[in-house]
Structure formats: C-alpha cells, structure tokens
Amino acid sequence: MIKLQVFFLVIILSTEICHSIIPIERSAQSSILADKKLFFFGGMSSQLLSSFNQILYLDVSKPFNTTNPPFEILNVSIPFRSSYATALFSPLKNEVYLFGGFMRNELNDDNMFGNHISVLISFNLENNGWNFTFTKTNGIAPENRRLINGVINNKTGKFYIFGGVNDTFTGATTNSIAFNDMNIFDTISLTWSKGSAEGSPLPLIGYTATLLSNGIIVFIGGEERPYNYNVSLNQLALYDTKVDQWSSMRAQGITLENRSYHSAVLTSDERIIVFGGDNFLNQYQLAVLNTKVVPYEWSVPTPAPPLPLTTYSHSATLVGNYMFINFGKVDYVDSNHEQLPYFYILDIRNFTWVAQYEPEQLSQLPNSTNTVNTSTTNSPGLSVETPSDNDKKIGIIIGAVGLSVVTVAGLLIGYKYYKKQRVHRYAKQAKQCVSYN
Ligand SMILES: *[C@@H]1O[C@H](CO)[C@@H](O)[C@H](O)[C@H]1NC(C)=O
Ligand SMILES: *[C@@H]1O[C@H](CO)[C@@H](O)[C@H](O)[C@H]1NC(C)=O
Ligand SMILES: *[C@@H]1O[C@H](CO)[C@@H](O)[C@H](O)[C@H]1NC(C)=O
Ligand SMILES: *[C@@H]1O[C@H](CO)[C@@H](O)[C@H](O)[C@H]1NC(C)=O
Ligand SMILES: *[C@@H]1O[C@H](CO)[C@@H](O)[C@H](O)[C@H]1NC(C)=O
Ligand SMILES: *[C@@H]1O[C@H](CO)[C@@H](O)[C@H](O)[C@H]1NC(C)=O
Ligand SMILES: *[C@@H]1O[C@H](CO)[C@@H](O)[C@H](O)[C@H]1NC(C)=O
Ligand SMILES: *[C@@H]1O[C@H](CO)[C@@H](O)[C@H](O)[C@H]1NC(C)=O
Ligand SMILES: *[C@@H]1O[C@H](CO)[C@@H](O)[C@H](O)[C@H]1NC(C)=O
Ligand SMILES: *[C@@H]1O[C@H](CO)[C@@H](O)[C@H](O)[C@H]1NC(C)=O
C-alpha cells in the first residue's frame, strides 16, 4: 500500500514538472544537429570523474534564454559511458554513428571493449534504437582511438576519420600511440577502407576537421606530438575526398596561436569559424578561415567581440546563423567555473553573443521524424530533477516499474543530501542528471 502511494506520488510529480533540466558540467561530448534537435552524446564530468552514457538534447525550433536553456534527456542512453568519441549524422539513413573514444562500463574501468577493438555503433533516430553495426561491417576496421573529429558527406553517406590516439593508463604512466591513417566508412555498404597514406600529416590529435562543399577536408590545429601544441593554425593539412589525395597549404592572413581541443563550424558561404581551444594560455580570439580564396585566409572578426570564458573540449554546432558552443572545460580559472555547463550562442552574421535565442530558417531545418519521449530515463536512469525556475517542487523520475519503497526512500534521502550540497551544485547520488537551483 505504501509502495503504491509512493509510486503514485512519484508519477504525479514527474508528469507535473518533468520538462527541462540543467545538466551537470561536462566536456568531450559529441554533438550533432538532427530533426530540429541538437543532441549531445556522452561526455566526461570533471566533478564526477566519470563519463556519461546520457544523451541530452535541445529543441532548437523553440526560442529560449541561454541562462536557462531547456535541455532534455533522451529516454535511451548510450550502451556504455562515452567520451572523446566522434559522432556523425547521416540524413540518408536518419542514423547517428558514434565511433571511438573512451568506452567504459563503470567509472574508471578499462575500455569495455579493450583498446584493440574499434566500436562503431549507430543510433536510429526513427526508433531510438542502438545498433552494434561493428559486428557486421566489411573491410578492416580501424583500431580504437580518441581525440578524433570525423566528417560525413551527407550525399554519399561516407564518413572520414583521421588519426587519433590510443592511450593506456597504467598507474601514473600514460602510454600513447598516435595514428595518421585516414579511415573511411561507407554507411551504405557498411564497409571500412583506408584513404591514401601518401603525403598524409604526422599522427594528429585534438584537431578539427571540416568538409567543404568541394569535397576537401580542412584539418586545423591539434598536436602532432601528443600533448604538445606544436601544430600551427596557419599550416593546414587538406584531404581531397574526391580524389583521395593529401596536400598542405600555408594560410594567409593573421597568425594565430596554436591550439587543440578547439571547435570549428562551416558557414553556408564556406567560411570556417574556430572557437576556443587549449594550450595552457588563457583566451583565444575567434578566428575565421575564408576558404573561397586560395590560399585560404585567416581573419579575426572586427570589431572583435568580447570573449566569454574560452572553453576547450566543448562542442560547437551551427544552427542556422547561430553557432552553438556547449559545455567544455576552462582549467585556468577557479574551480567554481568548472561546474558551469557553458552555453554560448554566436550570431555569425555580425559576431555578437546572443542571450535570447530566436529560431530562424525553420523551413530549412527538417521536420522531426519521431517524437522523443522524455518522461522516463533508462538504466541506471535514476535522476533527480528540480524545475529550472525557483519553483520548489521536486520531480523524481523513475525509469523502471516496481521499485521498492526502499529504493524510493533512498532517492528521497539522496535528494535531501543533494539539497544540503547545493552549494556544490551537483549530487553524487544522482550521477545522471541533476538540476541546479
Ligand atoms: C542494424 O544495422 C543493420 C545493418 O545496417 C541492419 O540490417 C539492421 O536491420 C539494423 N538493426 C536494427 C535493429 O536497426
Ligand atoms: C593500445 O595501447 C595498448 C597498451 O599500450 C596496446 O596493448 C594496444 O595494442 C594498443 N592498441 C592499438 C590499437 O594500438
Ligand atoms: C548536407 O550537407 C550540406 C553541406 O554541409 C548542407 O548544406 C545540407 O543542409 C545537408 N543536408 C542535409 C539533408 O542535412
Ligand atoms: C611536432 O612534434 C613531432 C614530434 O616531436 C615532430 O615530429 C613534428 O615535426 C612537430 N611538428 C612541427 C610542425 O613542428
Ligand atoms: C606553434 O607551432 C609551431 C609549429 O610547430 C612552432 O614552431 C611554434 O613554436 C608553436 N608555438 C607555440 C607557442 O607553441
Ligand atoms: C546582429 O544581427 C542580427 C540579425 O541581423 C540582429 O537581429 C541583431 O540585432 C544584430 N546584433 C547586433 C548587436 O547588432
Ligand atoms: C535571460 O534570463 C536572465 C535571468 O533570468 C535575465 O536576467 C535576462 O534578462 C534574460 N534575457 C533575455 C534576453 O530575456
Ligand atoms: C513541418 O511542420 C510544419 C508545422 O507542423 C508544417 O506546417 C510543415 O508542412 C511541415 N513540413 C514538412 C516538410 O513536413
Ligand atoms: C510517452 O511515454 C508514455 C509512458 O510510457 C506513453 O504513455 C506515451 O504514449 C508516450 N508518448 C509518445 C508520444 O510516444
Ligand atoms: C522512448 O520513447 C519512444 C518514443 O515515445 C518510445 O517509442 C520508446 O519505447 C521509449 N523507450 C524507452 C526505453 O522507454
């Protein structure tokens, strides 16, 4: 009887307020735009010292204020805890491909598939189901790696992933093996192949890759020697996907600071906008690479917009004329900043930071093909949420039926503990999702 009442109460509360959440800080997640939704796969929390299996999303067809963005959690999670992977969306198949990165079962265990095995999994946006495509691929799959940035040709359905690193942590020693192979996956025939090795860059990690409409992939920044920022942004590696050929180009214009773990988006007029990054310096200018001139030309927007705290290991996605910059780390400021889920929107027409997001060009964003049901989360799936306004109502979402009173009570006690720890703005009990306030 008590069990039923508690359960009923829980259902009422969750249906009443379970709309949006304020996620825990994270970095090294992968983001893609599909179905008018901006999805964030996995990531790693430096507070929780853990990777996530969570998929967050934002409905970008609705306006919102960036101080309070309406994040939601998909009711399906990644089959493992994922970070430093690369995600690619194929509109042809309405599927997201997730490749590489750390793949953990639990917090600090080894990669669950071992370091040798590459795992490519696909997520179908129509049925919200994961598919372990790697068991069925043809060709020779690449070894597992991270700190990669893949690109997909949405007309041919082929994606391209260069380099990356396999690091193994043994006690205090990190053993890193970096790669410089171009791996191509055909999402139609499910076949892996290797691109040309001739003229390829040295092993490279932490770079960005951007596919231009002429089929050329532009590689920007990163590290040729793992964990040294020794690649100049003015020296660009290019790979022509049409003829499988490498070349390099010395970009003209201003000289930029070397950086890794930055982000890049391509505008409709073929400019690449680069934000953030790391090399233990503080702030980076926003930079724009014009690829309509040869050699390509770097510039800094004028007047230079005031920079917010520059993050690295964030994700950036272009939504119409807005560059969304999400999550990431800022390790040179006091630790309070590390807890923020950074959220910046740049209007790329005039390089201004936007506080109130107004969707535009909605006709150009494809309609949703599925309805995402956010009223539950799955395993471990216990999430404590508070509404993101100052409303004191509590919603406890339980993604499984038949939980015992003990479990529910445990959650409530957990919530009380969480409230006591509010100054820390996260709860150790509820690793999946916690609202601030
Ligand atoms: C998984 O992918 C394979 C290959 O594309 C396909 O044949 C199969 O139907 C998929 N399974 C699901 C459940 O989507
Ligand atoms: C990754 O590193 C580990 C340990 O050094 C090694 O055993 C493994 O073979 C490496 N994997 C690849 C793909 O290089
Ligand atoms: C395919 O990619 C091009 C270039 O990035 C983009 O303009 C177009 O909107 C994409 N098409 C779909 C259906 O996503
Ligand atoms: C970066 O470091 C690697 C390893 O020491 C070296 O081989 C490479 O030439 C360096 N790259 C540049 C551009 O200096
Ligand atoms: C940036 O990279 C270039 C090329 O390797 C190197 O010569 C230069 O010293 C690097 N700059 C910094 C500040 O590390
Ligand atoms: C930037 O451009 C957008 C679109 O043209 C406009 O709505 C906005 O007011 C501009 N912002 C500033 C600060 O001028
Ligand atoms: C966004 O919300 C903050 C805090 O609630 C508020 O101070 C600010 O005025 C809002 N901005 C806009 C553009 O609505
Ligand atoms: C997308 O949805 C809107 C509003 O529901 C509708 O008016 C429009 O026709 C739809 N477009 C397509 C291509 O289905
Ligand atoms: C969402 O889930 C609830 C509970 O499982 C179900 O009753 C409802 O029909 C679902 N909504 C959609 C749109 O599938
Ligand atoms: C998630 O929501 C979708 C859409 O309503 C539904 O079809 C699916 O069964 C749900 N999955 C889980 C694991 O609850």
PDB file of N, CA and C and ligand atoms in Angstrom, residues 229-232 258 279 281, ligand 5:
ATOM      1  N   TYR A 229      51.430  21.385 -28.108  1.00  0.00           N
ATOM      2  CA  TYR A 229      50.602  22.121 -29.076  1.00  0.00           C
ATOM      3  C   TYR A 229      51.488  22.605 -30.201  1.00  0.00           C
ATOM      4  N   ASN A 230      51.974  21.692 -31.008  1.00  0.00           N
ATOM      5  CA  ASN A 230      53.009  22.106 -31.954  1.00  0.00           C
ATOM      6  C   ASN A 230      52.534  22.173 -33.405  1.00  0.00           C
ATOM      7  N   VAL A 231      51.247  22.299 -33.622  1.00  0.00           N
ATOM      8  CA  VAL A 231      50.780  22.469 -34.999  1.00  0.00           C
ATOM      9  C   VAL A 231      50.290  23.908 -35.187  1.00  0.00           C
ATOM     10  N   SER A 232      50.859  24.569 -36.142  1.00  0.00           N
ATOM     11  CA  SER A 232      50.473  25.946 -36.419  1.00  0.00           C
ATOM     12  C   SER A 232      49.130  25.977 -37.133  1.00  0.00           C
ATOM     13  N   ASN A 258      48.735  28.510 -31.683  1.00  0.00           N
ATOM     14  CA  ASN A 258      48.496  27.066 -31.828  1.00  0.00           C
ATOM     15  C   ASN A 258      47.441  26.653 -30.803  1.00  0.00           C
ATOM     16  N   ASN A 279      45.993  25.596 -24.984  1.00  0.00           N
ATOM     17  CA  ASN A 279      47.425  25.285 -24.950  1.00  0.00           C
ATOM     18  C   ASN A 279      48.020  25.912 -23.710  1.00  0.00           C
ATOM     19  N   LEU A 281      47.266  28.612 -22.419  1.00  0.00           N
ATOM     20  CA  LEU A 281      47.144  30.059 -22.379  1.00  0.00           C
ATOM     21  C   LEU A 281      45.704  30.381 -22.022  1.00  0.00           C
TER      22      LEU A 281
HETATM   23  C1  LIG B   5      53.332  26.587 -32.757  1.00  0.00           C
HETATM   24  O1  LIG B   5      53.677  25.583 -33.675  1.00  0.00           O
HETATM   25  C2  LIG B   5      54.791  25.924 -34.454  1.00  0.00           C
HETATM   26  C3  LIG B   5      54.990  24.826 -35.476  1.00  0.00           C
HETATM   27  O2  LIG B   5      55.281  23.627 -34.825  1.00  0.00           O
HETATM   28  C4  LIG B   5      56.016  26.068 -33.580  1.00  0.00           C
HETATM   29  O3  LIG B   5      57.118  26.464 -34.362  1.00  0.00           O
HETATM   30  C5  LIG B   5      55.719  27.120 -32.536  1.00  0.00           C
HETATM   31  O4  LIG B   5      56.790  27.171 -31.627  1.00  0.00           O
HETATM   32  C6  LIG B   5      54.457  26.798 -31.795  1.00  0.00           C
HETATM   33  N1  LIG B   5      54.137  27.889 -30.949  1.00  0.00           N
HETATM   34  C7  LIG B   5      53.922  27.724 -29.664  1.00  0.00           C
HETATM   35  C8  LIG B   5      53.603  28.960 -28.900  1.00  0.00           C
HETATM   36  O5  LIG B   5      53.960  26.613 -29.124  1.00  0.00           O
END
